[in-house]
């Protein structure tokens, strides 16, 4: 089912005017959205715990408060902490400070969809989910553009929650390039599915496996890295610019024919069934429960997986080769 794309001309209401918006969290998305909305004329404050993010928000010129105080001062509380800690932050510092008529906003549906957060009935619950990382949201906004965004309403206490979500997205710059209506369920299902099966889980497994096949067959790790890892960005850039048609047009007939005939041997019916299983576990809450249990148990598996990834031959070879390529931006390891 297709949905209509909306743009700035389609967002004509003004319910956001006069509202004080508190951003709870000042990481990648919090920083980008807070600055974008302030530059769009919205009254913005930031609520974070003392530390790096608190200091950064202060340096950027915001009024910064402890989370509970920021929530109490605001008309709109935008929750932008990591998924796993959000429910604790909400229950311990936000919930008691919400008032009738407030807006509780999100940029991902996880906590609301899986009922980690259950808002009181007298507040609006909305979502504005940019389809891009925070640094890109900020950069494109400053360039006069933006990244597309999804908007949704979970609870409409005021009678104009949907308009508020659209206005918030417009103030973030998203309506310059397109807004799509969704639901908390749909956004959560599709976002988790994309991350797990294609954008992160799928692509990293594909790169790692390709690297292993080549090196185990005796090929140079350095050549294998350039072939299956480094060039991935270049191919994805072509797809981003013009879809598969541009990508194939800019590559050789040999690579195109090989892609059509050999690619399905790797990503095939068995892969599709695995994706369907993963989607089912997202839909029925199995993944969410597993993830939150993992967090509450101290992230033992996550830290083990992360350590193994960082020590892998592919990561080591890539780290070494990237130091020789000045055109590759230096990574800020573990930055938020």
PDB file of C-alpha atoms in Angstrom, residues 8-286:
ATOM      1  CA  UNK A   8       6.397  21.997   3.414  1.00  0.00           C
ATOM      2  CA  UNK A   9       3.415  23.375   1.516  1.00  0.00           C
ATOM      3  CA  UNK A  10       1.266  20.589   2.989  1.00  0.00           C
ATOM      4  CA  UNK A  11       2.025  21.452   6.624  1.00  0.00           C
ATOM      5  CA  UNK A  12      -0.067  24.553   7.264  1.00  0.00           C
ATOM      6  CA  UNK A  13      -1.106  24.334  10.942  1.00  0.00           C
ATOM      7  CA  UNK A  14       0.657  26.160  13.746  1.00  0.00           C
ATOM      8  CA  UNK A  15       0.032  24.153  16.917  1.00  0.00           C
ATOM      9  CA  UNK A  16       3.748  23.950  17.737  1.00  0.00           C
ATOM     10  CA  UNK A  17       4.008  27.737  18.163  1.00  0.00           C
ATOM     11  CA  UNK A  18       4.556  28.754  21.779  1.00  0.00           C
ATOM     12  CA  UNK A  19       5.445  25.262  22.991  1.00  0.00           C
ATOM     13  CA  UNK A  20       8.659  24.650  24.926  1.00  0.00           C
ATOM     14  CA  UNK A  21      10.324  21.467  23.692  1.00  0.00           C
ATOM     15  CA  UNK A  22      12.654  19.512  25.976  1.00  0.00           C
ATOM     16  CA  UNK A  23      15.039  17.098  24.292  1.00  0.00           C
ATOM     17  CA  UNK A  24      15.832  14.243  26.653  1.00  0.00           C
ATOM     18  CA  UNK A  25      19.214  13.098  25.395  1.00  0.00           C
ATOM     19  CA  UNK A  26      21.828  15.031  23.437  1.00  0.00           C
ATOM     20  CA  UNK A  27      23.546  12.364  21.375  1.00  0.00           C
ATOM     21  CA  UNK A  28      23.525  12.140  17.582  1.00  0.00           C
ATOM     22  CA  UNK A  29      19.775  12.619  17.071  1.00  0.00           C
ATOM     23  CA  UNK A  30      19.261  14.823  20.133  1.00  0.00           C
ATOM     24  CA  UNK A  31      21.977  17.224  19.054  1.00  0.00           C
ATOM     25  CA  UNK A  32      20.712  17.402  15.475  1.00  0.00           C
ATOM     26  CA  UNK A  33      17.023  17.802  16.267  1.00  0.00           C
ATOM     27  CA  UNK A  34      17.543  20.296  19.080  1.00  0.00           C
ATOM     28  CA  UNK A  35      19.677  22.549  16.900  1.00  0.00           C
ATOM     29  CA  UNK A  36      17.405  22.220  13.884  1.00  0.00           C
ATOM     30  CA  UNK A  37      14.267  23.098  15.854  1.00  0.00           C
ATOM     31  CA  UNK A  38      15.971  26.020  17.566  1.00  0.00           C
ATOM     32  CA  UNK A  39      17.095  27.335  14.183  1.00  0.00           C
ATOM     33  CA  UNK A  40      13.480  26.993  13.020  1.00  0.00           C
ATOM     34  CA  UNK A  41      12.340  29.293  15.826  1.00  0.00           C
ATOM     35  CA  UNK A  42      11.158  26.712  18.366  1.00  0.00           C
ATOM     36  CA  UNK A  43      11.792  27.279  22.088  1.00  0.00           C
ATOM     37  CA  UNK A  44      14.176  24.410  22.952  1.00  0.00           C
ATOM     38  CA  UNK A  45      15.747  23.198  26.183  1.00  0.00           C
ATOM     39  CA  UNK A  46      17.791  20.071  26.875  1.00  0.00           C
ATOM     40  CA  UNK A  47      17.457  17.529  29.668  1.00  0.00           C
ATOM     41  CA  UNK A  48      20.445  15.249  30.333  1.00  0.00           C
ATOM     42  CA  UNK A  49      22.426  13.894  33.217  1.00  0.00           C
ATOM     43  CA  UNK A  50      25.746  15.562  34.145  1.00  0.00           C
ATOM     44  CA  UNK A  51      28.580  14.557  31.847  1.00  0.00           C
ATOM     45  CA  UNK A  52      29.800  14.912  28.290  1.00  0.00           C
ATOM     46  CA  UNK A  53      26.386  15.513  26.709  1.00  0.00           C
ATOM     47  CA  UNK A  54      25.410  18.054  29.395  1.00  0.00           C
ATOM     48  CA  UNK A  55      28.591  20.022  28.767  1.00  0.00           C
ATOM     49  CA  UNK A  56      28.188  19.824  24.988  1.00  0.00           C
ATOM     50  CA  UNK A  57      24.625  21.140  25.107  1.00  0.00           C
ATOM     51  CA  UNK A  58      25.744  23.989  27.374  1.00  0.00           C
ATOM     52  CA  UNK A  59      28.559  24.854  24.989  1.00  0.00           C
ATOM     53  CA  UNK A  60      26.071  24.892  22.115  1.00  0.00           C
ATOM     54  CA  UNK A  61      24.095  27.573  23.907  1.00  0.00           C
ATOM     55  CA  UNK A  62      21.117  25.637  25.261  1.00  0.00           C
ATOM     56  CA  UNK A  63      19.489  25.934  28.651  1.00  0.00           C
ATOM     57  CA  UNK A  64      20.346  22.531  30.135  1.00  0.00           C
ATOM     58  CA  UNK A  65      18.640  20.907  33.105  1.00  0.00           C
ATOM     59  CA  UNK A  66      18.478  17.549  34.864  1.00  0.00           C
ATOM     60  CA  UNK A  67      15.993  15.333  33.049  1.00  0.00           C
ATOM     61  CA  UNK A  68      13.169  15.655  35.578  1.00  0.00           C
ATOM     62  CA  UNK A  69      13.415  19.438  35.687  1.00  0.00           C
ATOM     63  CA  UNK A  70      13.491  19.740  31.899  1.00  0.00           C
ATOM     64  CA  UNK A  71      10.411  17.520  31.606  1.00  0.00           C
ATOM     65  CA  UNK A  72       8.552  19.633  34.169  1.00  0.00           C
ATOM     66  CA  UNK A  73       9.358  22.887  32.353  1.00  0.00           C
ATOM     67  CA  UNK A  74       8.373  21.612  28.912  1.00  0.00           C
ATOM     68  CA  UNK A  75       5.153  21.341  26.952  1.00  0.00           C
ATOM     69  CA  UNK A  76       6.720  18.739  24.646  1.00  0.00           C
ATOM     70  CA  UNK A  77       9.117  16.050  25.880  1.00  0.00           C
ATOM     71  CA  UNK A  78      11.098  14.444  23.066  1.00  0.00           C
ATOM     72  CA  UNK A  79      12.639  11.129  24.191  1.00  0.00           C
ATOM     73  CA  UNK A  80      15.964  10.551  22.450  1.00  0.00           C
ATOM     74  CA  UNK A  81      17.927   8.334  24.826  1.00  0.00           C
ATOM     75  CA  UNK A  82      19.052   4.846  23.723  1.00  0.00           C
ATOM     76  CA  UNK A  83      16.168   2.371  23.427  1.00  0.00           C
ATOM     77  CA  UNK A  84      17.328   0.168  26.284  1.00  0.00           C
ATOM     78  CA  UNK A  85      17.504   2.936  28.928  1.00  0.00           C
ATOM     79  CA  UNK A  86      14.532   4.975  27.739  1.00  0.00           C
ATOM     80  CA  UNK A  87      11.871   3.242  29.817  1.00  0.00           C
ATOM     81  CA  UNK A  88      13.897   3.672  33.017  1.00  0.00           C
ATOM     82  CA  UNK A  89      14.498   7.361  32.265  1.00  0.00           C
ATOM     83  CA  UNK A  90      10.804   7.811  31.533  1.00  0.00           C
ATOM     84  CA  UNK A  91       9.559   6.015  34.644  1.00  0.00           C
ATOM     85  CA  UNK A  92      12.099   7.546  37.023  1.00  0.00           C
ATOM     86  CA  UNK A  93      12.393  11.120  35.738  1.00  0.00           C
ATOM     87  CA  UNK A  94       9.735  11.990  33.165  1.00  0.00           C
ATOM     88  CA  UNK A  95       6.402  10.335  33.992  1.00  0.00           C
ATOM     89  CA  UNK A  96       5.710  12.237  37.217  1.00  0.00           C
ATOM     90  CA  UNK A  97       6.426  15.544  35.473  1.00  0.00           C
ATOM     91  CA  UNK A  98       4.009  15.188  32.570  1.00  0.00           C
ATOM     92  CA  UNK A  99       0.888  17.325  32.671  1.00  0.00           C
ATOM     93  CA  UNK A 100      -2.421  17.122  30.836  1.00  0.00           C
ATOM     94  CA  UNK A 101      -2.020  18.566  27.347  1.00  0.00           C
ATOM     95  CA  UNK A 102       1.686  17.785  27.086  1.00  0.00           C
ATOM     96  CA  UNK A 103       3.190  16.029  24.081  1.00  0.00           C
ATOM     97  CA  UNK A 104       5.407  12.967  24.474  1.00  0.00           C
ATOM     98  CA  UNK A 105       7.528  12.537  21.363  1.00  0.00           C
ATOM     99  CA  UNK A 106       9.739   9.771  19.993  1.00  0.00           C
ATOM    100  CA  UNK A 107      11.955   9.147  16.982  1.00  0.00           C
ATOM    101  CA  UNK A 108      11.565   5.360  17.102  1.00  0.00           C
ATOM    102  CA  UNK A 109       8.526   3.351  18.134  1.00  0.00           C
ATOM    103  CA  UNK A 110      10.305   0.604  20.106  1.00  0.00           C
ATOM    104  CA  UNK A 111       9.396   1.556  23.676  1.00  0.00           C
ATOM    105  CA  UNK A 112       5.813   2.515  22.941  1.00  0.00           C
ATOM    106  CA  UNK A 113       5.093  -0.398  20.598  1.00  0.00           C
ATOM    107  CA  UNK A 114       6.426  -2.974  23.059  1.00  0.00           C
ATOM    108  CA  UNK A 115       4.779  -1.167  26.009  1.00  0.00           C
ATOM    109  CA  UNK A 116       8.005  -0.449  27.841  1.00  0.00           C
ATOM    110  CA  UNK A 117       6.522   3.063  28.079  1.00  0.00           C
ATOM    111  CA  UNK A 118       2.792   3.549  28.678  1.00  0.00           C
ATOM    112  CA  UNK A 119       1.852   7.223  28.636  1.00  0.00           C
ATOM    113  CA  UNK A 120      -1.079   8.709  30.560  1.00  0.00           C
ATOM    114  CA  UNK A 121      -4.243   9.161  28.504  1.00  0.00           C
ATOM    115  CA  UNK A 122      -4.217  12.960  28.765  1.00  0.00           C
ATOM    116  CA  UNK A 123      -1.072  13.541  26.674  1.00  0.00           C
ATOM    117  CA  UNK A 124      -0.408  13.276  22.953  1.00  0.00           C
ATOM    118  CA  UNK A 125       2.036  10.548  21.917  1.00  0.00           C
ATOM    119  CA  UNK A 126       3.660  11.177  18.530  1.00  0.00           C
ATOM    120  CA  UNK A 127       6.683  10.203  16.483  1.00  0.00           C
ATOM    121  CA  UNK A 128       8.990  11.912  14.017  1.00  0.00           C
ATOM    122  CA  UNK A 129      11.567   9.424  12.716  1.00  0.00           C
ATOM    123  CA  UNK A 130      14.227  10.842  10.373  1.00  0.00           C
ATOM    124  CA  UNK A 131      15.402   8.359   7.749  1.00  0.00           C
ATOM    125  CA  UNK A 132      19.030   9.151   8.307  1.00  0.00           C
ATOM    126  CA  UNK A 133      21.634   9.531  11.081  1.00  0.00           C
ATOM    127  CA  UNK A 134      21.752  12.630  13.247  1.00  0.00           C
ATOM    128  CA  UNK A 135      24.849  14.168  11.704  1.00  0.00           C
ATOM    129  CA  UNK A 136      23.226  13.976   8.274  1.00  0.00           C
ATOM    130  CA  UNK A 137      19.998  15.535   9.598  1.00  0.00           C
ATOM    131  CA  UNK A 138      21.970  18.479  10.920  1.00  0.00           C
ATOM    132  CA  UNK A 139      24.275  18.897   7.940  1.00  0.00           C
ATOM    133  CA  UNK A 140      21.524  18.775   5.325  1.00  0.00           C
ATOM    134  CA  UNK A 141      19.359  21.167   7.373  1.00  0.00           C
ATOM    135  CA  UNK A 142      22.221  23.685   7.426  1.00  0.00           C
ATOM    136  CA  UNK A 143      22.615  23.253   3.676  1.00  0.00           C
ATOM    137  CA  UNK A 144      18.969  24.198   3.187  1.00  0.00           C
ATOM    138  CA  UNK A 145      17.731  20.656   2.650  1.00  0.00           C
ATOM    139  CA  UNK A 146      16.991  17.798   5.041  1.00  0.00           C
ATOM    140  CA  UNK A 147      16.437  14.065   5.263  1.00  0.00           C
ATOM    141  CA  UNK A 148      12.995  12.488   4.761  1.00  0.00           C
ATOM    142  CA  UNK A 149      11.070  11.521   7.871  1.00  0.00           C
ATOM    143  CA  UNK A 150       8.204   9.343   9.013  1.00  0.00           C
ATOM    144  CA  UNK A 151       5.514  10.749  11.278  1.00  0.00           C
ATOM    145  CA  UNK A 152       2.941   8.925  13.381  1.00  0.00           C
ATOM    146  CA  UNK A 153       0.361   9.349  16.123  1.00  0.00           C
ATOM    147  CA  UNK A 154      -0.093   6.762  18.868  1.00  0.00           C
ATOM    148  CA  UNK A 155      -2.348   8.756  21.169  1.00  0.00           C
ATOM    149  CA  UNK A 156      -4.345  11.858  20.247  1.00  0.00           C
ATOM    150  CA  UNK A 157      -5.485  13.574  23.452  1.00  0.00           C
ATOM    151  CA  UNK A 158      -5.531  17.085  21.991  1.00  0.00           C
ATOM    152  CA  UNK A 159      -7.336  16.302  18.756  1.00  0.00           C
ATOM    153  CA  UNK A 160      -4.446  17.599  16.636  1.00  0.00           C
ATOM    154  CA  UNK A 161      -1.577  15.256  17.500  1.00  0.00           C
ATOM    155  CA  UNK A 162      -0.988  14.364  13.841  1.00  0.00           C
ATOM    156  CA  UNK A 163      -0.579  18.024  12.923  1.00  0.00           C
ATOM    157  CA  UNK A 164       1.896  18.446  15.781  1.00  0.00           C
ATOM    158  CA  UNK A 165       3.970  15.519  14.504  1.00  0.00           C
ATOM    159  CA  UNK A 166       4.050  17.023  11.007  1.00  0.00           C
ATOM    160  CA  UNK A 167       4.979  20.465  12.325  1.00  0.00           C
ATOM    161  CA  UNK A 168       7.804  18.968  14.387  1.00  0.00           C
ATOM    162  CA  UNK A 169       9.088  17.166  11.280  1.00  0.00           C
ATOM    163  CA  UNK A 170       8.875  20.374   9.272  1.00  0.00           C
ATOM    164  CA  UNK A 171      10.877  22.253  11.907  1.00  0.00           C
ATOM    165  CA  UNK A 172      13.525  19.526  11.664  1.00  0.00           C
ATOM    166  CA  UNK A 173      13.854  20.192   7.924  1.00  0.00           C
ATOM    167  CA  UNK A 174      12.277  16.926   6.823  1.00  0.00           C
ATOM    168  CA  UNK A 175       9.327  18.475   4.975  1.00  0.00           C
ATOM    169  CA  UNK A 176      11.793  20.075   2.573  1.00  0.00           C
ATOM    170  CA  UNK A 177      12.381  16.623   1.090  1.00  0.00           C
ATOM    171  CA  UNK A 178       9.367  14.578   2.144  1.00  0.00           C
ATOM    172  CA  UNK A 179       7.192  13.261   4.979  1.00  0.00           C
ATOM    173  CA  UNK A 180       5.523   9.852   5.061  1.00  0.00           C
ATOM    174  CA  UNK A 181       2.722   8.855   7.410  1.00  0.00           C
ATOM    175  CA  UNK A 182       3.206   5.611   9.331  1.00  0.00           C
ATOM    176  CA  UNK A 183       2.276   3.947  12.627  1.00  0.00           C
ATOM    177  CA  UNK A 184       4.381   3.106  15.663  1.00  0.00           C
ATOM    178  CA  UNK A 185       3.993  -0.590  14.798  1.00  0.00           C
ATOM    179  CA  UNK A 186       4.935  -0.227  11.155  1.00  0.00           C
ATOM    180  CA  UNK A 187       7.945   1.997  11.841  1.00  0.00           C
ATOM    181  CA  UNK A 188       9.267  -0.321  14.550  1.00  0.00           C
ATOM    182  CA  UNK A 189       8.762  -3.506  12.517  1.00  0.00           C
ATOM    183  CA  UNK A 190      10.371  -2.102   9.381  1.00  0.00           C
ATOM    184  CA  UNK A 191      13.214  -0.331  11.179  1.00  0.00           C
ATOM    185  CA  UNK A 192      14.273  -3.407  13.153  1.00  0.00           C
ATOM    186  CA  UNK A 193      13.850  -5.625  10.100  1.00  0.00           C
ATOM    187  CA  UNK A 194      16.004  -3.363   7.950  1.00  0.00           C
ATOM    188  CA  UNK A 195      18.757  -3.130  10.568  1.00  0.00           C
ATOM    189  CA  UNK A 196      18.886  -6.844  11.270  1.00  0.00           C
ATOM    190  CA  UNK A 197      18.502  -8.303   7.796  1.00  0.00           C
ATOM    191  CA  UNK A 198      19.901  -5.785   5.326  1.00  0.00           C
ATOM    192  CA  UNK A 199      21.482  -2.538   6.491  1.00  0.00           C
ATOM    193  CA  UNK A 200      23.626  -3.893   9.321  1.00  0.00           C
ATOM    194  CA  UNK A 201      23.165  -7.581  10.121  1.00  0.00           C
ATOM    195  CA  UNK A 202      22.839  -8.683   6.508  1.00  0.00           C
ATOM    196  CA  UNK A 203      25.534  -6.511   4.983  1.00  0.00           C
ATOM    197  CA  UNK A 204      28.134  -7.124   7.692  1.00  0.00           C
ATOM    198  CA  UNK A 205      27.578 -10.892   7.535  1.00  0.00           C
ATOM    199  CA  UNK A 206      27.904 -10.765   3.746  1.00  0.00           C
ATOM    200  CA  UNK A 207      31.141  -8.765   3.889  1.00  0.00           C
ATOM    201  CA  UNK A 208      32.653 -10.950   6.623  1.00  0.00           C
ATOM    202  CA  UNK A 209      31.755 -14.173   4.819  1.00  0.00           C
ATOM    203  CA  UNK A 210      33.126 -12.906   1.506  1.00  0.00           C
ATOM    204  CA  UNK A 211      36.360 -11.890   3.233  1.00  0.00           C
ATOM    205  CA  UNK A 212      36.661 -15.335   4.841  1.00  0.00           C
ATOM    206  CA  UNK A 213      36.031 -17.201   1.579  1.00  0.00           C
ATOM    207  CA  UNK A 214      38.746 -15.241  -0.239  1.00  0.00           C
ATOM    208  CA  UNK A 215      41.379 -15.379   2.520  1.00  0.00           C
ATOM    209  CA  UNK A 216      40.733 -19.059   3.252  1.00  0.00           C
ATOM    210  CA  UNK A 217      41.303 -19.710  -0.456  1.00  0.00           C
ATOM    211  CA  UNK A 218      44.734 -18.090  -0.150  1.00  0.00           C
ATOM    212  CA  UNK A 219      44.030 -14.590  -1.423  1.00  0.00           C
ATOM    213  CA  UNK A 220      45.644 -11.561   0.197  1.00  0.00           C
ATOM    214  CA  UNK A 221      43.670 -10.110   3.145  1.00  0.00           C
ATOM    215  CA  UNK A 222      44.440  -6.629   1.834  1.00  0.00           C
ATOM    216  CA  UNK A 223      43.046  -7.379  -1.622  1.00  0.00           C
ATOM    217  CA  UNK A 224      40.060  -9.143  -0.077  1.00  0.00           C
ATOM    218  CA  UNK A 225      39.334  -6.088   2.082  1.00  0.00           C
ATOM    219  CA  UNK A 226      39.324  -3.739  -0.884  1.00  0.00           C
ATOM    220  CA  UNK A 227      37.119  -6.094  -2.879  1.00  0.00           C
ATOM    221  CA  UNK A 228      34.352  -6.891  -0.397  1.00  0.00           C
ATOM    222  CA  UNK A 229      34.525  -4.082   2.182  1.00  0.00           C
ATOM    223  CA  UNK A 230      36.007  -0.882   0.772  1.00  0.00           C
ATOM    224  CA  UNK A 231      34.135  -1.025  -2.538  1.00  0.00           C
ATOM    225  CA  UNK A 232      30.813  -1.618  -0.792  1.00  0.00           C
ATOM    226  CA  UNK A 233      30.410   2.117  -0.160  1.00  0.00           C
ATOM    227  CA  UNK A 234      31.104   2.944  -3.787  1.00  0.00           C
ATOM    228  CA  UNK A 235      28.457   0.504  -5.003  1.00  0.00           C
ATOM    229  CA  UNK A 236      25.952   1.712  -2.384  1.00  0.00           C
ATOM    230  CA  UNK A 237      26.577   5.321  -3.427  1.00  0.00           C
ATOM    231  CA  UNK A 238      25.577   4.451  -6.989  1.00  0.00           C
ATOM    232  CA  UNK A 239      22.407   2.705  -5.760  1.00  0.00           C
ATOM    233  CA  UNK A 240      21.625   5.722  -3.552  1.00  0.00           C
ATOM    234  CA  UNK A 241      21.999   8.077  -6.511  1.00  0.00           C
ATOM    235  CA  UNK A 242      19.958   6.157  -9.074  1.00  0.00           C
ATOM    236  CA  UNK A 243      18.917   2.715  -7.918  1.00  0.00           C
ATOM    237  CA  UNK A 244      20.079  -0.594  -9.347  1.00  0.00           C
ATOM    238  CA  UNK A 245      19.809   0.815 -12.884  1.00  0.00           C
ATOM    239  CA  UNK A 246      22.504   3.438 -12.293  1.00  0.00           C
ATOM    240  CA  UNK A 247      24.693   0.995 -10.410  1.00  0.00           C
ATOM    241  CA  UNK A 248      24.603  -1.559 -13.236  1.00  0.00           C
ATOM    242  CA  UNK A 249      25.001   1.150 -15.877  1.00  0.00           C
ATOM    243  CA  UNK A 250      28.187   2.415 -14.213  1.00  0.00           C
ATOM    244  CA  UNK A 251      29.682  -1.074 -13.848  1.00  0.00           C
ATOM    245  CA  UNK A 252      30.801  -3.632 -16.401  1.00  0.00           C
ATOM    246  CA  UNK A 253      28.614  -6.082 -18.338  1.00  0.00           C
ATOM    247  CA  UNK A 254      30.665  -8.841 -16.739  1.00  0.00           C
ATOM    248  CA  UNK A 255      29.781  -7.724 -13.220  1.00  0.00           C
ATOM    249  CA  UNK A 256      26.131  -7.190 -14.147  1.00  0.00           C
ATOM    250  CA  UNK A 257      25.744 -10.654 -15.682  1.00  0.00           C
ATOM    251  CA  UNK A 258      27.552 -12.268 -12.752  1.00  0.00           C
ATOM    252  CA  UNK A 259      25.285 -10.407 -10.335  1.00  0.00           C
ATOM    253  CA  UNK A 260      22.099 -11.677 -11.993  1.00  0.00           C
ATOM    254  CA  UNK A 261      23.281 -15.276 -12.299  1.00  0.00           C
ATOM    255  CA  UNK A 262      25.400 -15.842  -9.164  1.00  0.00           C
ATOM    256  CA  UNK A 263      23.912 -13.471  -6.611  1.00  0.00           C
ATOM    257  CA  UNK A 264      20.758 -15.591  -6.114  1.00  0.00           C
ATOM    258  CA  UNK A 265      22.943 -18.542  -5.131  1.00  0.00           C
ATOM    259  CA  UNK A 266      23.962 -16.551  -2.040  1.00  0.00           C
ATOM    260  CA  UNK A 267      20.764 -14.668  -1.220  1.00  0.00           C
ATOM    261  CA  UNK A 268      18.104 -17.207  -2.056  1.00  0.00           C
ATOM    262  CA  UNK A 269      14.899 -18.854  -0.853  1.00  0.00           C
ATOM    263  CA  UNK A 270      16.621 -20.070   2.313  1.00  0.00           C
ATOM    264  CA  UNK A 271      17.777 -16.507   3.055  1.00  0.00           C
ATOM    265  CA  UNK A 272      14.252 -15.231   2.507  1.00  0.00           C
ATOM    266  CA  UNK A 273      12.845 -17.767   4.961  1.00  0.00           C
ATOM    267  CA  UNK A 274      15.395 -16.652   7.541  1.00  0.00           C
ATOM    268  CA  UNK A 275      14.299 -13.047   7.013  1.00  0.00           C
ATOM    269  CA  UNK A 276      10.659 -14.073   7.468  1.00  0.00           C
ATOM    270  CA  UNK A 277      11.550 -15.762  10.753  1.00  0.00           C
ATOM    271  CA  UNK A 278      13.374 -12.636  11.900  1.00  0.00           C
ATOM    272  CA  UNK A 279      10.387 -10.481  10.969  1.00  0.00           C
ATOM    273  CA  UNK A 280       8.038 -12.754  12.922  1.00  0.00           C
ATOM    274  CA  UNK A 281      10.232 -12.418  16.017  1.00  0.00           C
ATOM    275  CA  UNK A 282      10.036  -8.640  15.668  1.00  0.00           C
ATOM    276  CA  UNK A 283       6.257  -8.730  15.255  1.00  0.00           C
ATOM    277  CA  UNK A 284       5.542 -11.046  18.175  1.00  0.00           C
ATOM    278  CA  UNK A 285       7.946  -9.309  20.578  1.00  0.00           C
ATOM    279  CA  UNK A 286      10.491 -12.153  20.816  1.00  0.00           C
TER     280      UNK A 286
END
